[in-house]
């Protein structure tokens, strides 16, 4: 069934109105996260052009009391205001590994369960982290641009830096951090890390602060969550400690870095380069980055491969099925 009103489309997955109602809280085409469509399991509410949630509720008040699950993505918060609009909500399911767009404390207070992507994306994100590091160090993207613009002219391209033997500091030694470390061991890199707690089973040197880590490494790779404690964890002091040949790679969240200070340090040569898959105010990226040859940019695609898209579609549906069958979530957060 399709009801078109002010560009709002309500997809009814079955003629059975008693199916559990799931609200998709994300950008246009976000419904791809439930492909192939689980038409026999759920009644999916999908605003096609994504008006504000309160507008959807105002235009469709008959759905409010029966929406028991929301599937949301980063950039579309499920905060206290959203939770108050959906009094029957009992599950928030996100296809992302990060949950900083969800008010976990309020969900816990209201008895709302939360599921995430768990470790599904760890290998893909680690692959991109290493790729960004190699690209920045060996100037691959910059060399490509140079060659395309210098046809039939003498080549005079600046030297890159080798990866083998580098001192690498990983911030956040969870599943992604461990996968990054495993890959970099193959390059004979010297790994050290900073995390909330020292990992007893790891032999890598542990530093209790990111500043100490930066002082003792050539590269910092950010793999940690974004929260009040980690916001701007890489500030100007950390960048200066890393040094003029240092490299920062961020595959965590944009606000882990003080972006304005990063730009200044890159432009003024206070650090050597950066590989960024995430940005502080996505989807807006400071245009000053675009002219810098010591920066490699990626549109927050660390987790996105053809294989991972299939995997997350399956995982989201598995979590929804488990919840509505009164079984434990596959990848619970709370």
mmCIF file of C-alpha atoms in Angstrom:
data_model
loop_
_atom_site.group_PDB
_atom_site.id
_atom_site.type_symbol
_atom_site.label_atom_id
_atom_site.label_comp_id
_atom_site.label_asym_id
_atom_site.label_seq_id
_atom_site.Cartn_x
_atom_site.Cartn_y
_atom_site.Cartn_z
ATOM 1 C CA UNK A 1 0.000 0.000 0.000
ATOM 2 C CA UNK A 2 1.348 3.442 -0.855
ATOM 3 C CA UNK A 3 -0.062 6.653 0.613
ATOM 4 C CA UNK A 4 1.476 9.707 -1.063
ATOM 5 C CA UNK A 5 1.013 12.926 0.888
ATOM 6 C CA UNK A 6 3.607 15.694 0.952
ATOM 7 C CA UNK A 7 6.109 13.223 -0.562
ATOM 8 C CA UNK A 8 5.636 10.754 2.294
ATOM 9 C CA UNK A 9 5.426 7.161 1.169
ATOM 10 C CA UNK A 10 4.260 4.474 3.525
ATOM 11 C CA UNK A 11 5.281 1.033 2.354
ATOM 12 C CA UNK A 12 3.089 -1.723 3.703
ATOM 13 C CA UNK A 13 4.959 -4.959 3.371
ATOM 14 C CA UNK A 14 1.824 -7.090 3.559
ATOM 15 C CA UNK A 15 -1.914 -6.795 3.574
ATOM 16 C CA UNK A 16 -1.786 -7.812 7.217
ATOM 17 C CA UNK A 17 -2.070 -4.594 9.241
ATOM 18 C CA UNK A 18 -1.051 -6.476 12.366
ATOM 19 C CA UNK A 19 2.576 -6.841 11.265
ATOM 20 C CA UNK A 20 5.121 -5.060 13.479
ATOM 21 C CA UNK A 21 5.609 -1.447 12.350
ATOM 22 C CA UNK A 22 9.196 -0.356 11.695
ATOM 23 C CA UNK A 23 10.104 3.259 10.991
ATOM 24 C CA UNK A 24 13.136 3.839 8.756
ATOM 25 C CA UNK A 25 14.943 6.919 10.065
ATOM 26 C CA UNK A 26 17.533 7.775 7.445
ATOM 27 C CA UNK A 27 18.242 9.449 4.098
ATOM 28 C CA UNK A 28 16.428 8.771 0.827
ATOM 29 C CA UNK A 29 16.960 5.186 -0.356
ATOM 30 C CA UNK A 30 17.818 4.134 3.187
ATOM 31 C CA UNK A 31 15.403 1.244 2.659
ATOM 32 C CA UNK A 32 18.275 -0.531 0.886
ATOM 33 C CA UNK A 33 19.339 -1.612 4.371
ATOM 34 C CA UNK A 34 16.344 -3.958 4.343
ATOM 35 C CA UNK A 35 16.969 -5.446 0.903
ATOM 36 C CA UNK A 36 15.708 -7.829 -0.215
ATOM 37 C CA UNK A 37 12.559 -6.442 1.362
ATOM 38 C CA UNK A 38 11.358 -8.651 4.214
ATOM 39 C CA UNK A 39 7.787 -8.289 2.961
ATOM 40 C CA UNK A 40 6.436 -11.228 4.907
ATOM 41 C CA UNK A 41 7.744 -10.041 8.278
ATOM 42 C CA UNK A 42 7.263 -6.298 8.775
ATOM 43 C CA UNK A 43 5.160 -3.250 7.968
ATOM 44 C CA UNK A 44 7.784 -0.685 6.919
ATOM 45 C CA UNK A 45 7.167 3.045 7.218
ATOM 46 C CA UNK A 46 9.532 4.816 4.842
ATOM 47 C CA UNK A 47 9.313 8.583 4.170
ATOM 48 C CA UNK A 48 10.670 8.808 0.624
ATOM 49 C CA UNK A 49 12.157 12.301 0.844
ATOM 50 C CA UNK A 50 12.655 12.117 4.596
ATOM 51 C CA UNK A 51 10.759 15.019 6.111
ATOM 52 C CA UNK A 52 11.474 15.699 9.778
ATOM 53 C CA UNK A 53 10.204 12.908 11.987
ATOM 54 C CA UNK A 54 7.769 15.215 13.780
ATOM 55 C CA UNK A 55 6.213 16.096 10.381
ATOM 56 C CA UNK A 56 5.747 12.450 9.537
ATOM 57 C CA UNK A 57 4.084 11.876 12.886
ATOM 58 C CA UNK A 58 1.833 14.920 12.469
ATOM 59 C CA UNK A 59 0.658 13.663 9.073
ATOM 60 C CA UNK A 60 0.317 10.051 10.182
ATOM 61 C CA UNK A 61 -0.818 10.149 13.831
ATOM 62 C CA UNK A 62 -2.499 6.751 13.552
ATOM 63 C CA UNK A 63 0.923 5.081 13.289
ATOM 64 C CA UNK A 64 2.554 6.682 16.327
ATOM 65 C CA UNK A 65 1.207 4.395 19.024
ATOM 66 C CA UNK A 66 2.070 1.249 17.072
ATOM 67 C CA UNK A 67 5.663 1.969 16.004
ATOM 68 C CA UNK A 68 7.700 -0.417 18.124
ATOM 69 C CA UNK A 69 11.022 -0.334 16.237
ATOM 70 C CA UNK A 70 13.173 2.264 14.503
ATOM 71 C CA UNK A 71 16.011 1.509 12.107
ATOM 72 C CA UNK A 72 18.284 4.567 12.017
ATOM 73 C CA UNK A 73 21.631 5.591 10.627
ATOM 74 C CA UNK A 74 24.274 8.146 11.570
ATOM 75 C CA UNK A 75 23.207 11.733 10.932
ATOM 76 C CA UNK A 76 19.606 10.904 11.877
ATOM 77 C CA UNK A 77 19.624 11.025 15.652
ATOM 78 C CA UNK A 78 17.399 9.117 17.994
ATOM 79 C CA UNK A 79 17.580 11.493 20.931
ATOM 80 C CA UNK A 80 15.298 12.164 23.872
ATOM 81 C CA UNK A 81 12.974 14.297 21.720
ATOM 82 C CA UNK A 82 12.538 11.519 19.157
ATOM 83 C CA UNK A 83 12.007 8.931 21.864
ATOM 84 C CA UNK A 84 9.301 11.071 23.438
ATOM 85 C CA UNK A 85 7.452 11.210 20.096
ATOM 86 C CA UNK A 86 7.299 7.412 19.931
ATOM 87 C CA UNK A 87 5.825 6.180 23.207
ATOM 88 C CA UNK A 88 5.550 2.551 22.075
ATOM 89 C CA UNK A 89 9.131 2.294 20.845
ATOM 90 C CA UNK A 90 10.968 -0.751 22.205
ATOM 91 C CA UNK A 91 13.869 -1.238 19.776
ATOM 92 C CA UNK A 92 16.395 1.033 18.052
ATOM 93 C CA UNK A 93 18.393 -0.816 15.411
ATOM 94 C CA UNK A 94 21.299 0.880 13.650
ATOM 95 C CA UNK A 95 23.277 -0.601 10.741
ATOM 96 C CA UNK A 96 26.357 1.333 11.857
ATOM 97 C CA UNK A 97 29.085 0.246 14.244
ATOM 98 C CA UNK A 98 28.967 3.597 16.055
ATOM 99 C CA UNK A 99 26.040 4.584 18.264
ATOM 100 C CA UNK A 100 26.810 8.228 19.054
ATOM 101 C CA UNK A 101 23.635 9.258 17.175
ATOM 102 C CA UNK A 102 21.523 7.353 19.726
ATOM 103 C CA UNK A 103 20.793 8.547 23.258
ATOM 104 C CA UNK A 104 21.770 5.306 24.955
ATOM 105 C CA UNK A 105 21.134 6.626 28.469
ATOM 106 C CA UNK A 106 17.577 7.596 27.604
ATOM 107 C CA UNK A 107 16.993 4.280 25.837
ATOM 108 C CA UNK A 108 18.204 2.450 28.932
ATOM 109 C CA UNK A 109 15.956 4.555 31.133
ATOM 110 C CA UNK A 110 12.932 3.802 28.958
ATOM 111 C CA UNK A 111 13.711 0.094 28.640
ATOM 112 C CA UNK A 112 14.399 0.373 24.897
ATOM 113 C CA UNK A 113 16.777 -2.186 23.417
ATOM 114 C CA UNK A 114 19.495 -1.092 20.967
ATOM 115 C CA UNK A 115 21.367 -3.135 18.382
ATOM 116 C CA UNK A 116 24.260 -2.159 16.106
ATOM 117 C CA UNK A 117 26.424 -3.611 13.353
ATOM 118 C CA UNK A 118 28.675 -5.134 15.986
ATOM 119 C CA UNK A 119 31.940 -6.306 14.443
ATOM 120 C CA UNK A 120 30.535 -6.802 10.947
ATOM 121 C CA UNK A 121 32.485 -3.909 9.409
ATOM 122 C CA UNK A 122 35.764 -4.317 11.275
ATOM 123 C CA UNK A 123 37.772 -5.860 8.437
ATOM 124 C CA UNK A 124 36.473 -3.420 5.818
ATOM 125 C CA UNK A 125 37.228 -0.375 7.969
ATOM 126 C CA UNK A 126 40.695 -1.710 8.798
ATOM 127 C CA UNK A 127 41.395 -2.253 5.089
ATOM 128 C CA UNK A 128 40.514 1.369 4.341
ATOM 129 C CA UNK A 129 42.564 2.684 7.265
ATOM 130 C CA UNK A 130 45.688 0.995 5.920
ATOM 131 C CA UNK A 131 44.847 2.062 2.352
ATOM 132 C CA UNK A 132 44.549 5.704 3.442
ATOM 133 C CA UNK A 133 47.856 5.476 5.288
ATOM 134 C CA UNK A 134 49.665 4.048 2.265
ATOM 135 C CA UNK A 135 48.028 6.595 -0.027
ATOM 136 C CA UNK A 136 49.057 9.546 2.137
ATOM 137 C CA UNK A 137 52.584 8.275 2.757
ATOM 138 C CA UNK A 138 53.360 7.247 -0.820
ATOM 139 C CA UNK A 139 51.341 10.154 -2.303
ATOM 140 C CA UNK A 140 49.392 7.841 -4.610
ATOM 141 C CA UNK A 141 46.367 10.098 -5.178
ATOM 142 C CA UNK A 142 48.592 13.152 -5.493
ATOM 143 C CA UNK A 143 50.806 11.314 -7.989
ATOM 144 C CA UNK A 144 47.756 10.333 -10.024
ATOM 145 C CA UNK A 145 46.607 13.964 -10.227
ATOM 146 C CA UNK A 146 50.132 15.086 -11.055
ATOM 147 C CA UNK A 147 50.571 12.622 -13.891
ATOM 148 C CA UNK A 148 47.198 13.395 -15.458
ATOM 149 C CA UNK A 149 48.083 17.093 -15.582
ATOM 150 C CA UNK A 150 51.725 16.723 -16.647
ATOM 151 C CA UNK A 151 51.509 14.670 -19.822
ATOM 152 C CA UNK A 152 54.474 15.201 -22.160
ATOM 153 C CA UNK A 153 56.295 17.185 -19.467
ATOM 154 C CA UNK A 154 59.318 16.200 -17.343
ATOM 155 C CA UNK A 155 58.383 14.404 -14.150
ATOM 156 C CA UNK A 156 59.388 16.214 -10.986
ATOM 157 C CA UNK A 157 57.290 14.707 -8.232
ATOM 158 C CA UNK A 158 58.173 14.885 -4.505
ATOM 159 C CA UNK A 159 59.266 11.760 -2.681
ATOM 160 C CA UNK A 160 56.871 9.754 -0.558
ATOM 161 C CA UNK A 161 57.552 7.931 2.692
ATOM 162 C CA UNK A 162 57.819 4.162 3.213
ATOM 163 C CA UNK A 163 55.427 2.369 5.519
ATOM 164 C CA UNK A 164 57.701 -0.490 6.527
ATOM 165 C CA UNK A 165 59.096 -0.031 10.024
ATOM 166 C CA UNK A 166 56.962 2.969 10.941
ATOM 167 C CA UNK A 167 55.903 3.587 14.535
ATOM 168 C CA UNK A 168 52.110 3.372 14.491
ATOM 169 C CA UNK A 169 49.850 4.531 17.309
ATOM 170 C CA UNK A 170 46.303 3.183 17.310
ATOM 171 C CA UNK A 171 43.648 5.066 19.298
ATOM 172 C CA UNK A 172 40.938 2.595 20.252
ATOM 173 C CA UNK A 173 42.106 -1.004 20.402
ATOM 174 C CA UNK A 174 38.748 -2.650 19.854
ATOM 175 C CA UNK A 175 37.948 -5.015 17.024
ATOM 176 C CA UNK A 176 38.789 -2.473 14.287
ATOM 177 C CA UNK A 177 41.995 -1.407 16.017
ATOM 178 C CA UNK A 178 43.072 -5.028 16.335
ATOM 179 C CA UNK A 179 42.415 -5.641 12.635
ATOM 180 C CA UNK A 180 44.459 -2.550 11.743
ATOM 181 C CA UNK A 181 47.328 -3.736 13.931
ATOM 182 C CA UNK A 182 47.248 -7.199 12.360
ATOM 183 C CA UNK A 183 47.565 -5.715 8.874
ATOM 184 C CA UNK A 184 50.371 -3.353 9.836
ATOM 185 C CA UNK A 185 52.394 -6.125 11.462
ATOM 186 C CA UNK A 186 52.875 -7.460 7.929
ATOM 187 C CA UNK A 187 54.748 -4.211 7.188
ATOM 188 C CA UNK A 188 57.012 -4.716 10.220
ATOM 189 C CA UNK A 189 55.472 -1.659 11.843
ATOM 190 C CA UNK A 190 55.998 -1.031 15.548
ATOM 191 C CA UNK A 191 52.514 -0.889 17.072
ATOM 192 C CA UNK A 192 51.499 0.921 20.247
ATOM 193 C CA UNK A 193 48.077 2.015 21.396
ATOM 194 C CA UNK A 194 45.829 4.124 23.576
ATOM 195 C CA UNK A 195 42.489 2.809 24.779
ATOM 196 C CA UNK A 196 40.110 3.253 27.688
ATOM 197 C CA UNK A 197 41.919 0.449 29.448
ATOM 198 C CA UNK A 198 45.126 -1.484 28.963
ATOM 199 C CA UNK A 199 44.497 -4.841 27.290
ATOM 200 C CA UNK A 200 46.180 -7.520 29.437
ATOM 201 C CA UNK A 201 46.543 -9.986 26.555
ATOM 202 C CA UNK A 202 48.225 -7.515 24.173
ATOM 203 C CA UNK A 203 51.992 -7.182 23.999
ATOM 204 C CA UNK A 204 51.885 -3.791 22.259
ATOM 205 C CA UNK A 205 53.073 -0.827 24.374
ATOM 206 C CA UNK A 206 50.173 1.034 25.995
ATOM 207 C CA UNK A 207 50.037 4.799 26.514
ATOM 208 C CA UNK A 208 47.479 6.247 28.886
ATOM 209 C CA UNK A 209 47.053 9.454 26.860
ATOM 210 C CA UNK A 210 46.874 10.263 23.160
ATOM 211 C CA UNK A 211 49.477 12.986 23.691
ATOM 212 C CA UNK A 212 51.991 10.401 24.946
ATOM 213 C CA UNK A 213 51.108 8.149 22.045
ATOM 214 C CA UNK A 214 51.685 10.930 19.510
ATOM 215 C CA UNK A 215 55.011 11.831 21.094
ATOM 216 C CA UNK A 216 56.283 8.294 20.554
ATOM 217 C CA UNK A 217 54.918 7.488 17.079
ATOM 218 C CA UNK A 218 55.051 8.564 13.424
ATOM 219 C CA UNK A 219 51.389 7.864 12.696
ATOM 220 C CA UNK A 220 48.116 7.990 14.642
ATOM 221 C CA UNK A 221 45.142 5.944 13.434
ATOM 222 C CA UNK A 222 41.811 6.779 15.072
ATOM 223 C CA UNK A 223 39.486 3.795 15.539
ATOM 224 C CA UNK A 224 37.676 4.748 18.746
ATOM 225 C CA UNK A 225 34.095 5.741 19.493
ATOM 226 C CA UNK A 226 32.981 9.356 19.698
ATOM 227 C CA UNK A 227 31.728 10.436 23.108
ATOM 228 C CA UNK A 228 32.185 13.312 25.543
ATOM 229 C CA UNK A 229 35.606 12.004 26.539
ATOM 230 C CA UNK A 230 36.932 11.491 22.995
ATOM 231 C CA UNK A 231 35.576 14.614 21.254
ATOM 232 C CA UNK A 232 38.602 16.546 19.903
ATOM 233 C CA UNK A 233 40.888 13.951 21.458
ATOM 234 C CA UNK A 234 43.332 14.944 18.723
ATOM 235 C CA UNK A 235 43.928 18.637 19.361
ATOM 236 C CA UNK A 236 46.688 21.029 18.368
ATOM 237 C CA UNK A 237 48.983 19.800 21.147
ATOM 238 C CA UNK A 238 48.684 16.223 19.904
ATOM 239 C CA UNK A 239 49.314 17.280 16.302
ATOM 240 C CA UNK A 240 52.440 19.210 17.242
ATOM 241 C CA UNK A 241 53.671 16.229 19.271
ATOM 242 C CA UNK A 242 53.225 13.991 16.240
ATOM 243 C CA UNK A 243 55.554 16.242 14.306
ATOM 244 C CA UNK A 244 56.137 17.687 10.865
ATOM 245 C CA UNK A 245 56.374 14.267 9.183
ATOM 246 C CA UNK A 246 53.560 12.720 11.179
ATOM 247 C CA UNK A 247 50.385 11.355 9.625
ATOM 248 C CA UNK A 248 46.849 11.162 11.051
ATOM 249 C CA UNK A 249 44.316 8.642 9.737
ATOM 250 C CA UNK A 250 40.713 8.856 10.931
ATOM 251 C CA UNK A 251 38.235 6.035 10.303
ATOM 252 C CA UNK A 252 36.326 6.627 13.557
ATOM 253 C CA UNK A 253 34.239 9.793 13.729
ATOM 254 C CA UNK A 254 35.070 13.262 12.421
ATOM 255 C CA UNK A 255 34.760 15.068 15.747
ATOM 256 C CA UNK A 256 37.567 12.980 17.241
ATOM 257 C CA UNK A 257 39.804 15.619 15.624
ATOM 258 C CA UNK A 258 39.695 19.377 16.062
ATOM 259 C CA UNK A 259 39.177 19.916 12.334
ATOM 260 C CA UNK A 260 40.027 23.622 12.299
ATOM 261 C CA UNK A 261 43.348 22.983 14.016
ATOM 262 C CA UNK A 262 44.042 20.066 11.685
ATOM 263 C CA UNK A 263 43.615 22.320 8.659
ATOM 264 C CA UNK A 264 45.944 24.924 10.128
ATOM 265 C CA UNK A 265 48.603 22.348 10.954
ATOM 266 C CA UNK A 266 48.394 20.788 7.494
ATOM 267 C CA UNK A 267 48.576 24.142 5.707
ATOM 268 C CA UNK A 268 51.432 25.397 7.881
ATOM 269 C CA UNK A 269 53.383 22.131 7.606
ATOM 270 C CA UNK A 270 53.151 21.291 11.297
ATOM 271 C CA UNK A 271 52.172 17.718 10.410
ATOM 272 C CA UNK A 272 52.954 15.699 7.300
ATOM 273 C CA UNK A 273 49.540 14.551 6.122
ATOM 274 C CA UNK A 274 46.130 13.089 6.854
ATOM 275 C CA UNK A 275 43.828 10.382 5.531
ATOM 276 C CA UNK A 276 40.216 11.157 6.431
ATOM 277 C CA UNK A 277 37.151 8.994 5.926
ATOM 278 C CA UNK A 278 35.058 11.011 8.379
ATOM 279 C CA UNK A 279 34.468 14.697 9.039
ATOM 280 C CA UNK A 280 33.238 16.858 11.879
ATOM 281 C CA UNK A 281 30.092 18.211 10.170
ATOM 282 C CA UNK A 282 29.167 15.594 7.594
ATOM 283 C CA UNK A 283 28.226 15.786 4.809
ATOM 284 C CA UNK A 284 29.967 19.179 4.766
ATOM 285 C CA UNK A 285 33.717 18.986 4.190
ATOM 286 C CA UNK A 286 35.862 22.134 4.531
ATOM 287 C CA UNK A 287 36.804 23.181 1.007
ATOM 288 C CA UNK A 288 40.325 24.021 2.182
ATOM 289 C CA UNK A 289 41.066 20.287 2.256
ATOM 290 C CA UNK A 290 40.516 19.983 -1.497
ATOM 291 C CA UNK A 291 43.638 21.857 -2.525
ATOM 292 C CA UNK A 292 46.003 20.012 -0.185
ATOM 293 C CA UNK A 293 48.145 17.292 -1.759
ATOM 294 C CA UNK A 294 49.083 15.922 1.658
ATOM 295 C CA UNK A 295 45.468 14.930 2.385
ATOM 296 C CA UNK A 296 43.478 11.965 1.071
ATOM 297 C CA UNK A 297 39.705 12.210 1.475
ATOM 298 C CA UNK A 298 37.085 9.469 1.473
ATOM 299 C CA UNK A 299 33.280 9.985 1.764
ATOM 300 C CA UNK A 300 32.715 7.973 4.966
ATOM 301 C CA UNK A 301 32.803 4.670 3.122
ATOM 302 C CA UNK A 302 35.063 2.666 5.411
ATOM 303 C CA UNK A 303 32.352 0.125 6.139
ATOM 304 C CA UNK A 304 30.846 0.088 2.664
ATOM 305 C CA UNK A 305 31.687 -2.758 0.332
ATOM 306 C CA UNK A 306 29.369 -4.878 -1.778
ATOM 307 C CA UNK A 307 29.946 -7.717 0.658
ATOM 308 C CA UNK A 308 29.282 -5.653 3.782
ATOM 309 C CA UNK A 309 26.039 -4.245 2.362
ATOM 310 C CA UNK A 310 24.679 -7.766 1.964
ATOM 311 C CA UNK A 311 25.907 -8.643 5.431
ATOM 312 C CA UNK A 312 24.344 -5.657 7.180
ATOM 313 C CA UNK A 313 20.985 -6.187 5.447
ATOM 314 C CA UNK A 314 20.944 -9.712 6.790
ATOM 315 C CA UNK A 315 22.064 -8.631 10.263
ATOM 316 C CA UNK A 316 19.435 -5.889 10.581
ATOM 317 C CA UNK A 317 16.694 -8.335 9.625
ATOM 318 C CA UNK A 318 18.066 -10.952 12.025
ATOM 319 C CA UNK A 319 18.008 -8.452 14.886
ATOM 320 C CA UNK A 320 14.450 -7.418 14.039
ATOM 321 C CA UNK A 321 13.284 -11.025 13.832
ATOM 322 C CA UNK A 322 14.970 -11.878 17.122
ATOM 323 C CA UNK A 323 13.373 -8.900 18.863
ATOM 324 C CA UNK A 324 9.854 -9.621 17.618
ATOM 325 C CA UNK A 325 10.278 -13.300 18.534
ATOM 326 C CA UNK A 326 11.270 -12.353 22.109
ATOM 327 C CA UNK A 327 14.755 -13.746 21.580
ATOM 328 C CA UNK A 328 18.103 -12.098 22.441
ATOM 329 C CA UNK A 329 19.395 -9.574 19.893
ATOM 330 C CA UNK A 330 22.205 -10.792 17.649
ATOM 331 C CA UNK A 331 24.376 -7.699 18.208
ATOM 332 C CA UNK A 332 23.040 -5.966 21.336
ATOM 333 C CA UNK A 333 24.339 -2.635 22.601
ATOM 334 C CA UNK A 334 21.864 -2.439 25.505
#
